[in-house]
Amino acid sequence: MFEEPEWASAAPVAAGLGPVISRPPPAAALQNKGSKCRQLLATLQALEAASLSQHPPSLPSSDSEEDEEERKKKCPQKASFASASVEVGKKGKKKCEKQGPPCSDSEEEVERKKKCHKQALVDSDSAEKEKRKRKCQKHAPINSAQHRDGVDQTGPKAWKGGTTNDPPKQSPGSISPKPPRTLSRKQWRNRQKNKRRHKNKFRPPQVPGQAPAEAPTEKTEVPPVSRTDSHEARAADLRARMAQRLDGARFRYLNEQLYSGPSSAAQRLFQEDPEAFLVYHRGFQSQVKKWPLQPVDSIARDLRQRPASLVVADFGCGDCRLASSIRNPVHCFDLASLDPRVTVCDMAQVPLEDESVDVAVFCLSLMGTNIRDFLEEANRVLKPGGLLKVAEVSSRFEDVRTFLRAVTKLGFKIVSKDLTNSHFFLFDFQKTGPPQVGPKAQLSGLKLHPCLYKRR
Ligand SMILES: C[S@@+](CC[C@H](N)C(=O)[O-])C[C@H]1O[C@@H](n2cnc3c(N)ncnc32)[C@H](O)[C@@H]1O
């Protein structure tokens, strides 16, 4: 009964103690029950000792699959039994000890021990299974419910063959000498992360808040077009700005010409270059529209309070803003025409009869160096007692009183003056009669500063 071949041959091999244990002959065993029992116990103890020294159960690594593999390599056919036999040594002994005295010499005793040994083997197998099951549960807590439900997921390979994608959990303290064949949860996550990174590496960068680009389609060809558009828009904008600056320069030049020479020269200028008149007026309009109040509007307001029957002569009318603002009949004179109502002429000589108009207006138009000619012409066409209205840029006046005195010598008296406006002065004169001075008399008060515009 002690010659159970598997147990007798496998145990020493598994324990590595074959040469140490001497097996007594069966006959002697039957005769000497006490010694057999002792031998049996000795064998069991030796097996147990060997088992403990080689595979200490307290070490976590001893339960590892690698160790199992190692054992299988050492004894491919008997490995499972060998591990079981180790347990036999422990559990069988304990069970036997519980069931009866350790050193009974009777045959029943031996039989009982044999049964105990078989039972121990069964117990050992079930214990081993239970241990593996616990180990698996420890590695895969997510699937613990499945384990509880009886789904067999035992063993580390469950992660490979399982339907779930959840990685196995590795206990924090466990250190495996070899790289694990299954991935830990952390390793699995890192691998997934690396895969995603690798994918995203070759994707075009996405703007936050925008939908991700599906593929390089026609949409990707849009930016060059928009770039071209923006380039053309910038070029057009640049051209417009350059043209504006050129116009500004031309306006300043023309403006200076009008103030620095006699009206005859200005007349020639615009006759030779009609476009220059447009340039000048564009520049003038861009300037006065920034003013808080345009003097022409102030004059028009005053005239609207007077009888509409009064005949008005507008010297240097420009775009006929005054004529458009009042109901009075208005003779419009200028060096060039921006409106059909304009009579093109030098205002030093207007095509009007003497004493034919009630109101003569000079709104920012005393530009030439021959201002006296303009004022004498107004005196000629004005009716006696007629109204002379003058508006000029305030900065042009060196001394307002000398100006007023000079105008008075030309057959006018000052009626009202308004010096309150920040940009221009307003004067009202009444015709008193013909000029009181001869043609060669000097009227220095009529010399006004040119109104020059700064480059902006
Ligand atoms: C600054 S603009 C003012 C235009 C208009 N009076 C206004 O206030 O809107 C001066 C105008 O007087 C005109 N002018 C200057 N000298 C002139 C002259 N000798 N004969 C006719 N018009 C003249 C210019 O051509 C210009 O249109």
Coordinates of C-alpha atoms in Angstrom, one line a residue, residues 1-446:
M1 CA 0.0 0.0 0.0
F2 CA 3.0 2.3 0.3
E3 CA 4.0 1.3 -3.1
E4 CA 1.7 3.5 -4.8
P5 CA 3.9 4.1 -7.8
E6 CA 2.9 7.6 -8.5
W7 CA 3.3 8.9 -5.1
A8 CA 6.4 6.9 -4.2
S9 CA 8.3 7.8 -7.4
A10 CA 6.9 11.3 -7.9
A11 CA 7.4 12.7 -4.5
P12 CA 11.2 12.4 -4.4
V13 CA 11.5 13.7 -7.9
A14 CA 9.3 16.6 -7.1
A15 CA 11.1 17.3 -4.0
G16 CA 14.5 16.7 -5.4
L17 CA 15.3 14.3 -2.6
G18 CA 15.4 10.9 -4.4
P19 CA 18.8 9.9 -3.3
V20 CA 18.2 10.8 0.3
I21 CA 15.1 8.8 1.0
S22 CA 15.7 5.1 1.3
R23 CA 12.6 3.1 0.7
P24 CA 12.2 -0.1 2.8
P25 CA 11.1 -3.4 1.2
P26 CA 7.3 -4.0 1.4
A27 CA 7.7 -7.3 3.3
A28 CA 9.6 -5.7 6.1
A29 CA 7.0 -3.0 6.2
L30 CA 4.2 -5.4 6.8
Q31 CA 6.1 -7.1 9.6
N32 CA 7.3 -4.0 11.2
K33 CA 4.4 -1.7 11.2
G34 CA 5.9 0.7 13.7
S35 CA 9.0 1.2 11.6
K36 CA 6.9 1.6 8.5
C37 CA 4.8 4.1 10.1
R38 CA 7.9 6.0 11.2
Q39 CA 9.3 5.6 7.7
L40 CA 6.2 6.9 6.2
L41 CA 6.1 9.8 8.5
A42 CA 9.8 10.4 7.8
T43 CA 9.1 10.4 4.1
L44 CA 6.2 12.8 4.5
Q45 CA 8.3 15.1 6.7
A46 CA 11.2 15.0 4.2
L47 CA 8.8 15.8 1.4
E48 CA 7.3 18.6 3.5
A49 CA 10.7 20.0 4.3
A50 CA 11.8 19.8 0.7
S51 CA 8.6 21.4 -0.4
L52 CA 9.0 24.3 2.1
S53 CA 12.6 24.9 1.2
Q54 CA 12.0 25.0 -2.5
H55 CA 8.5 26.5 -2.8
P56 CA 7.7 28.5 0.3
P57 CA 4.0 29.1 0.0
S58 CA 4.1 32.4 1.8
L59 CA 6.0 34.1 -1.1
P60 CA 3.7 35.6 -3.7
S61 CA 6.0 34.7 -6.5
S62 CA 5.8 31.0 -5.8
D63 CA 2.2 31.0 -7.1
S64 CA 3.2 32.7 -10.2
E65 CA 2.7 31.1 -13.6
E66 CA 6.4 31.2 -14.2
D67 CA 7.1 29.0 -11.3
E68 CA 4.4 26.6 -12.5
E69 CA 6.1 26.6 -15.9
E70 CA 9.4 26.0 -14.3
R71 CA 8.1 23.0 -12.5
K72 CA 6.5 21.7 -15.6
K73 CA 9.9 21.9 -17.4
K74 CA 11.6 20.0 -14.6
C75 CA 9.0 17.2 -14.7
P76 CA 6.7 17.7 -17.7
Q77 CA 4.4 14.8 -16.9
K78 CA 4.4 14.8 -13.2
A79 CA 4.4 18.5 -12.5
S80 CA 0.9 18.8 -11.4
F81 CA 1.1 15.8 -9.3
A82 CA 4.3 16.9 -7.8
S83 CA 2.8 20.2 -6.6
A84 CA -0.2 18.2 -5.4
S85 CA 2.1 15.9 -3.5
V86 CA 3.6 18.7 -1.6
E87 CA 0.2 19.6 -0.4
V88 CA -0.4 16.0 0.4
G89 CA 2.5 16.0 2.7
K90 CA 1.0 18.9 4.6
K91 CA -2.7 18.3 4.5
G92 CA -2.6 14.5 4.5
K93 CA -0.5 14.6 7.6
K94 CA -2.7 16.9 9.4
K95 CA -5.8 15.0 8.4
C96 CA -4.2 11.8 9.5
E97 CA -3.2 13.3 12.7
K98 CA -6.7 14.5 13.3
Q99 CA -8.2 11.1 12.4
G100 CA -5.9 9.1 14.5
P101 CA -2.6 8.6 16.3
P102 CA 0.4 9.3 14.2
C103 CA 2.2 6.0 14.7
S104 CA -0.4 3.2 14.7
D105 CA 1.1 -0.2 13.7
S106 CA -2.2 -1.9 12.6
E107 CA -3.0 -2.6 8.9
E108 CA -6.2 -0.7 9.2
E109 CA -4.0 2.2 10.3
V110 CA -2.0 1.9 7.1
E111 CA -5.1 1.6 5.0
R112 CA -6.5 4.6 6.7
K113 CA -3.4 6.5 6.0
K114 CA -3.6 5.6 2.4
K115 CA -7.1 6.8 2.3
C116 CA -6.0 9.9 4.0
H117 CA -3.3 10.3 1.4
K118 CA -5.9 10.0 -1.4
Q119 CA -8.2 12.4 0.3
A120 CA -5.4 14.7 0.7
L121 CA -4.6 14.6 -3.0
V122 CA -8.2 15.5 -3.8
D123 CA -8.2 18.2 -1.2
S124 CA -4.9 19.4 -2.6
D125 CA -6.3 19.6 -6.1
S126 CA -9.4 21.5 -4.9
A127 CA -7.2 23.7 -2.8
E128 CA -5.0 24.5 -5.7
K129 CA -8.0 25.3 -7.8
E130 CA -9.4 27.5 -5.1
K131 CA -6.1 29.3 -4.8
R132 CA -5.9 29.9 -8.6
K133 CA -9.5 31.1 -8.5
R134 CA -8.7 33.6 -5.8
K135 CA -5.6 34.7 -7.7
C136 CA -7.6 35.4 -10.8
Q137 CA -10.2 37.3 -8.8
K138 CA -7.4 39.3 -7.3
H139 CA -6.1 40.1 -10.8
A140 CA -9.5 41.0 -12.3
P141 CA -11.7 42.6 -9.8
I142 CA -13.9 44.1 -12.5
N143 CA -15.1 40.7 -13.4
S144 CA -15.6 39.6 -9.9
A145 CA -19.3 39.6 -10.5
Q146 CA -18.8 37.1 -13.3
H147 CA -16.6 35.0 -11.0
R148 CA -19.3 35.0 -8.4
D149 CA -21.8 34.0 -11.1
G150 CA -19.7 31.0 -11.8
V151 CA -18.1 32.0 -15.1
D152 CA -14.8 30.3 -15.3
Q153 CA -12.2 33.1 -15.8
T154 CA -9.5 31.5 -13.8
G155 CA -5.9 31.9 -14.7
P156 CA -4.0 34.9 -16.2
K157 CA -4.9 33.8 -19.7
A158 CA -8.4 34.9 -19.0
W159 CA -7.4 38.4 -20.2
K160 CA -6.3 37.1 -23.5
G161 CA -9.3 35.0 -24.3
G162 CA -11.9 37.1 -22.5
T163 CA -14.4 39.1 -24.3
T164 CA -13.9 42.1 -22.1
N165 CA -11.3 44.7 -23.0
D166 CA -10.6 45.6 -19.4
P167 CA -6.9 44.9 -18.6
P168 CA -5.9 42.8 -15.7
K169 CA -5.1 44.4 -12.4
Q170 CA -1.6 43.9 -11.0
S171 CA -1.2 44.1 -7.3
P172 CA 1.0 47.1 -6.5
G173 CA 3.6 45.3 -4.5
S174 CA 4.1 42.3 -6.8
I175 CA 7.4 42.2 -8.7
S176 CA 7.7 39.8 -11.5
P177 CA 11.2 38.8 -12.6
K178 CA 10.2 38.3 -16.2
P179 CA 8.0 40.6 -18.3
P180 CA 4.4 39.5 -18.0
R181 CA 2.7 37.8 -20.8
T182 CA -0.5 39.6 -20.1
L183 CA -0.8 43.3 -19.8
S184 CA -1.4 45.1 -16.5
R185 CA -4.2 47.7 -16.4
K186 CA -1.6 50.5 -16.5
Q187 CA 0.3 48.9 -19.3
W188 CA -2.8 48.4 -21.3
R189 CA -3.9 52.0 -20.8
N190 CA -0.5 53.3 -21.8
R191 CA -0.5 51.2 -24.9
Q192 CA -3.9 52.5 -25.9
K193 CA -2.7 56.0 -25.2
N194 CA 0.4 55.5 -27.4
K195 CA -1.8 54.2 -30.2
R196 CA -3.9 57.3 -30.0
R197 CA -0.9 59.5 -29.9
H198 CA 0.6 57.8 -33.0
K199 CA -2.7 58.3 -34.8
N200 CA -3.0 61.9 -33.9
K201 CA 0.5 62.6 -34.8
F202 CA -0.3 62.6 -38.5
R203 CA -3.6 64.5 -38.2
P204 CA -3.7 68.2 -39.0
P205 CA -4.0 70.4 -35.9
Q206 CA -7.5 71.3 -34.9
V207 CA -8.7 74.6 -33.8
P208 CA -10.6 74.4 -30.4
G209 CA -14.3 74.6 -30.9
Q210 CA -14.2 73.5 -34.6
A211 CA -15.3 70.2 -35.9
P212 CA -12.4 67.9 -36.7
A213 CA -11.4 67.7 -40.3
E214 CA -12.5 64.5 -41.9
A215 CA -9.9 64.3 -44.6
P216 CA -7.9 66.7 -46.8
T217 CA -10.7 67.6 -49.2
E218 CA -11.6 70.7 -51.1
K219 CA -11.9 72.5 -47.8
T220 CA -8.2 72.5 -47.4
E221 CA -7.9 74.2 -50.7
V222 CA -9.9 77.1 -49.5
P223 CA -7.2 78.8 -47.4
P224 CA -5.0 79.6 -50.5
V225 CA -8.0 81.2 -52.2
S226 CA -8.9 83.2 -49.1
R227 CA -5.2 84.2 -48.8
T228 CA -5.3 85.4 -52.4
D229 CA -8.5 87.3 -51.6
S230 CA -7.1 88.8 -48.6
H231 CA -3.9 89.6 -50.6
E232 CA -6.0 91.3 -53.3
A233 CA -8.1 93.1 -50.7
R234 CA -4.9 94.3 -49.0
A235 CA -3.5 95.4 -52.3
A236 CA -6.8 97.2 -53.2
D237 CA -6.8 98.8 -49.8
L238 CA -3.2 99.9 -50.3
R239 CA -4.0 101.3 -53.7
A240 CA -6.9 103.2 -52.3
R241 CA -4.8 104.6 -49.4
M242 CA -2.1 105.6 -51.8
A243 CA -4.5 107.3 -54.1
Q244 CA -6.0 109.1 -51.1
R245 CA -2.6 110.3 -50.1
L246 CA -1.9 111.4 -53.6
D247 CA -5.1 113.3 -53.8
G248 CA -4.3 114.9 -50.4
A249 CA -1.0 116.0 -51.7
R250 CA -2.5 117.4 -54.9
F251 CA -5.2 119.2 -52.9
R252 CA -2.7 120.9 -50.7
Y253 CA -0.7 122.0 -53.7
L254 CA -3.8 123.4 -55.5
N255 CA -5.0 125.1 -52.3
E256 CA -1.6 126.8 -51.9
Q257 CA -1.7 128.0 -55.5
L258 CA -5.2 129.5 -55.1
Y259 CA -4.0 131.5 -52.0
S260 CA -0.6 132.5 -53.3
G261 CA -1.4 134.0 -56.7
P262 CA -3.9 136.2 -58.4
S263 CA -7.3 134.8 -59.4
S264 CA -6.3 135.0 -63.1
A265 CA -3.6 132.4 -62.4
A266 CA -6.1 130.1 -60.6
Q267 CA -8.5 130.5 -63.5
R268 CA -5.8 129.4 -65.9
L269 CA -4.9 126.5 -63.7
F270 CA -8.4 125.0 -63.7
Q271 CA -9.0 125.7 -67.3
E272 CA -5.9 123.8 -68.2
D273 CA -6.6 120.9 -65.8
P274 CA -10.3 120.5 -65.2
E275 CA -9.6 117.4 -63.1
A276 CA -7.6 119.5 -60.7
F277 CA -10.7 121.3 -59.7
L278 CA -12.3 118.0 -58.7
V279 CA -9.2 117.1 -56.7
Y280 CA -9.3 120.4 -55.0
H281 CA -13.0 120.1 -54.0
R282 CA -12.6 116.5 -52.8
G283 CA -9.9 117.7 -50.5
F284 CA -11.8 120.7 -49.4
Q285 CA -14.9 118.6 -48.6
S286 CA -12.9 116.0 -46.6
Q287 CA -11.6 118.9 -44.5
V288 CA -14.7 120.9 -43.8
K289 CA -16.8 117.8 -43.0
K290 CA -14.7 117.5 -39.8
W291 CA -15.7 120.9 -38.7
P292 CA -18.4 121.3 -36.1
L293 CA -20.2 123.7 -38.3
Q294 CA -19.7 124.6 -41.9
P295 CA -19.9 128.4 -42.5
V296 CA -22.1 128.0 -45.6
D297 CA -24.7 126.4 -43.4
S298 CA -24.5 129.3 -41.0
I299 CA -25.0 131.8 -43.8
A300 CA -27.9 129.8 -45.3
R301 CA -29.6 129.8 -41.9
D302 CA -29.3 133.6 -41.7
L303 CA -30.6 134.0 -45.2
R304 CA -33.6 131.8 -44.5
Q305 CA -34.7 134.3 -41.9
R306 CA -34.8 137.0 -44.6
P307 CA -37.1 137.5 -47.5
A308 CA -36.7 134.7 -50.1
S309 CA -37.2 137.4 -52.8
L310 CA -33.7 138.7 -52.1
V311 CA -31.4 138.1 -55.0
V312 CA -28.2 136.4 -53.9
A313 CA -24.9 136.3 -55.7
D314 CA -22.6 133.5 -54.4
F315 CA -19.0 134.3 -55.2
G316 CA -17.0 131.1 -55.3
C317 CA -20.0 128.8 -54.8
G318 CA -18.2 125.5 -55.0
D319 CA -20.8 122.7 -55.2
C320 CA -23.7 125.2 -54.8
R321 CA -24.5 124.1 -51.3
L322 CA -25.8 127.6 -50.4
A323 CA -28.1 127.7 -53.5
S324 CA -29.4 124.3 -52.4
S325 CA -30.1 125.5 -48.9
I326 CA -32.2 128.6 -49.5
R327 CA -35.3 129.5 -51.6
N328 CA -33.8 132.7 -52.9
P329 CA -32.6 133.2 -56.5
V330 CA -28.9 132.6 -56.4
H331 CA -26.2 133.5 -59.0
C332 CA -23.5 130.9 -58.6
F333 CA -20.0 131.8 -59.7
D334 CA -16.8 129.7 -59.6
L335 CA -13.6 129.0 -61.6
A336 CA -15.0 125.6 -62.6
S337 CA -18.3 123.9 -62.5
L338 CA -19.4 121.2 -60.2
D339 CA -23.1 122.0 -60.8
P340 CA -25.2 123.2 -63.7
R341 CA -26.2 126.3 -61.8
V342 CA -22.6 127.5 -61.8
T343 CA -21.4 130.3 -64.0
V344 CA -17.8 129.6 -64.6
C345 CA -15.8 132.8 -64.3
D346 CA -13.2 134.7 -62.3
M347 CA -15.3 136.5 -59.7
A348 CA -13.2 139.6 -60.1
Q349 CA -15.5 140.1 -63.1
V350 CA -18.9 138.5 -62.9
P351 CA -21.5 138.8 -65.6
L352 CA -24.1 140.8 -63.6
E353 CA -25.5 144.2 -64.0
D354 CA -24.5 147.0 -61.6
E355 CA -26.7 147.2 -58.5
S356 CA -28.6 144.0 -59.5
V357 CA -28.4 141.9 -56.4
D358 CA -29.5 142.2 -52.8
V359 CA -27.0 139.9 -51.1
A360 CA -23.4 139.2 -52.0
V361 CA -21.7 136.2 -50.3
F362 CA -18.0 135.2 -50.0
C363 CA -17.9 132.0 -48.1
L364 CA -14.2 130.9 -47.7
S365 CA -13.6 132.2 -51.2
L366 CA -11.3 135.2 -50.7
M367 CA -8.5 133.1 -51.9
G368 CA -6.5 135.1 -54.4
T369 CA -4.0 137.8 -53.7
N370 CA -6.4 140.3 -55.4
I371 CA -9.1 140.3 -52.6
R372 CA -9.7 144.0 -53.3
D373 CA -10.9 143.2 -56.9
F374 CA -13.5 140.8 -55.5
L375 CA -14.9 143.2 -52.9
E376 CA -15.0 146.1 -55.5
E377 CA -16.9 143.8 -57.9
A378 CA -19.4 142.9 -55.1
N379 CA -19.9 146.6 -54.4
R380 CA -20.6 147.1 -58.1
V381 CA -23.4 144.5 -58.4
L382 CA -24.9 145.1 -55.0
K383 CA -27.9 147.4 -54.8
P384 CA -27.5 150.4 -52.4
G385 CA -27.9 149.2 -48.9
G386 CA -27.3 145.7 -50.1
L387 CA -25.9 143.0 -47.8
L388 CA -22.3 141.7 -47.9
K389 CA -21.7 138.5 -46.0
V390 CA -18.1 137.2 -45.5
A391 CA -17.0 134.0 -43.8
E392 CA -13.3 133.2 -43.5
V393 CA -11.0 130.8 -41.7
S394 CA -10.2 132.5 -38.4
S395 CA -6.5 131.8 -38.6
R396 CA -6.2 133.9 -41.8
F397 CA -6.6 137.1 -39.8
E398 CA -3.6 138.9 -38.5
D399 CA -5.7 141.7 -37.2
V400 CA -9.5 141.7 -37.6
R401 CA -9.8 145.5 -37.1
T402 CA -7.5 146.4 -39.9
F403 CA -9.4 144.0 -42.1
L404 CA -12.7 145.6 -41.2
R405 CA -11.2 149.1 -41.7
A406 CA -10.0 148.2 -45.2
V407 CA -13.4 146.8 -46.1
T408 CA -15.1 150.0 -44.9
K409 CA -12.9 152.1 -47.3
L410 CA -14.4 150.0 -50.2
G411 CA -17.9 151.4 -49.6
F412 CA -19.2 149.1 -46.8
K413 CA -19.9 149.4 -43.1
I414 CA -19.6 146.6 -40.6
V415 CA -23.1 145.5 -39.4
S416 CA -22.2 142.4 -37.3
K417 CA -19.2 140.2 -36.6
D418 CA -19.2 136.7 -35.1
L419 CA -15.8 135.6 -33.9
T420 CA -17.2 132.9 -31.7
N421 CA -16.6 129.9 -34.0
S422 CA -13.5 127.9 -33.5
H423 CA -12.8 127.6 -37.3
F424 CA -14.1 130.7 -39.0
F425 CA -15.2 134.3 -38.5
L426 CA -18.5 135.7 -39.8
F427 CA -19.0 139.3 -40.9
D428 CA -22.0 141.2 -42.2
F429 CA -21.5 144.5 -44.1
Q430 CA -23.9 146.9 -45.6
K431 CA -23.1 148.7 -48.9
T432 CA -22.8 152.4 -48.1
G433 CA -21.8 153.5 -51.6
P434 CA -19.0 153.2 -54.1
P435 CA -15.4 152.6 -52.8
Q436 CA -14.0 155.6 -51.0
V437 CA -10.3 155.1 -52.1
G438 CA -8.6 155.3 -55.4
P439 CA -7.3 152.3 -57.3
K440 CA -3.7 152.8 -56.2
A441 CA -4.5 153.1 -52.5
Q442 CA -2.9 150.4 -50.3
L443 CA -5.3 148.4 -48.1
S444 CA -3.0 146.4 -46.1
G445 CA -5.8 145.0 -43.9
L446 CA -6.9 143.0 -46.9

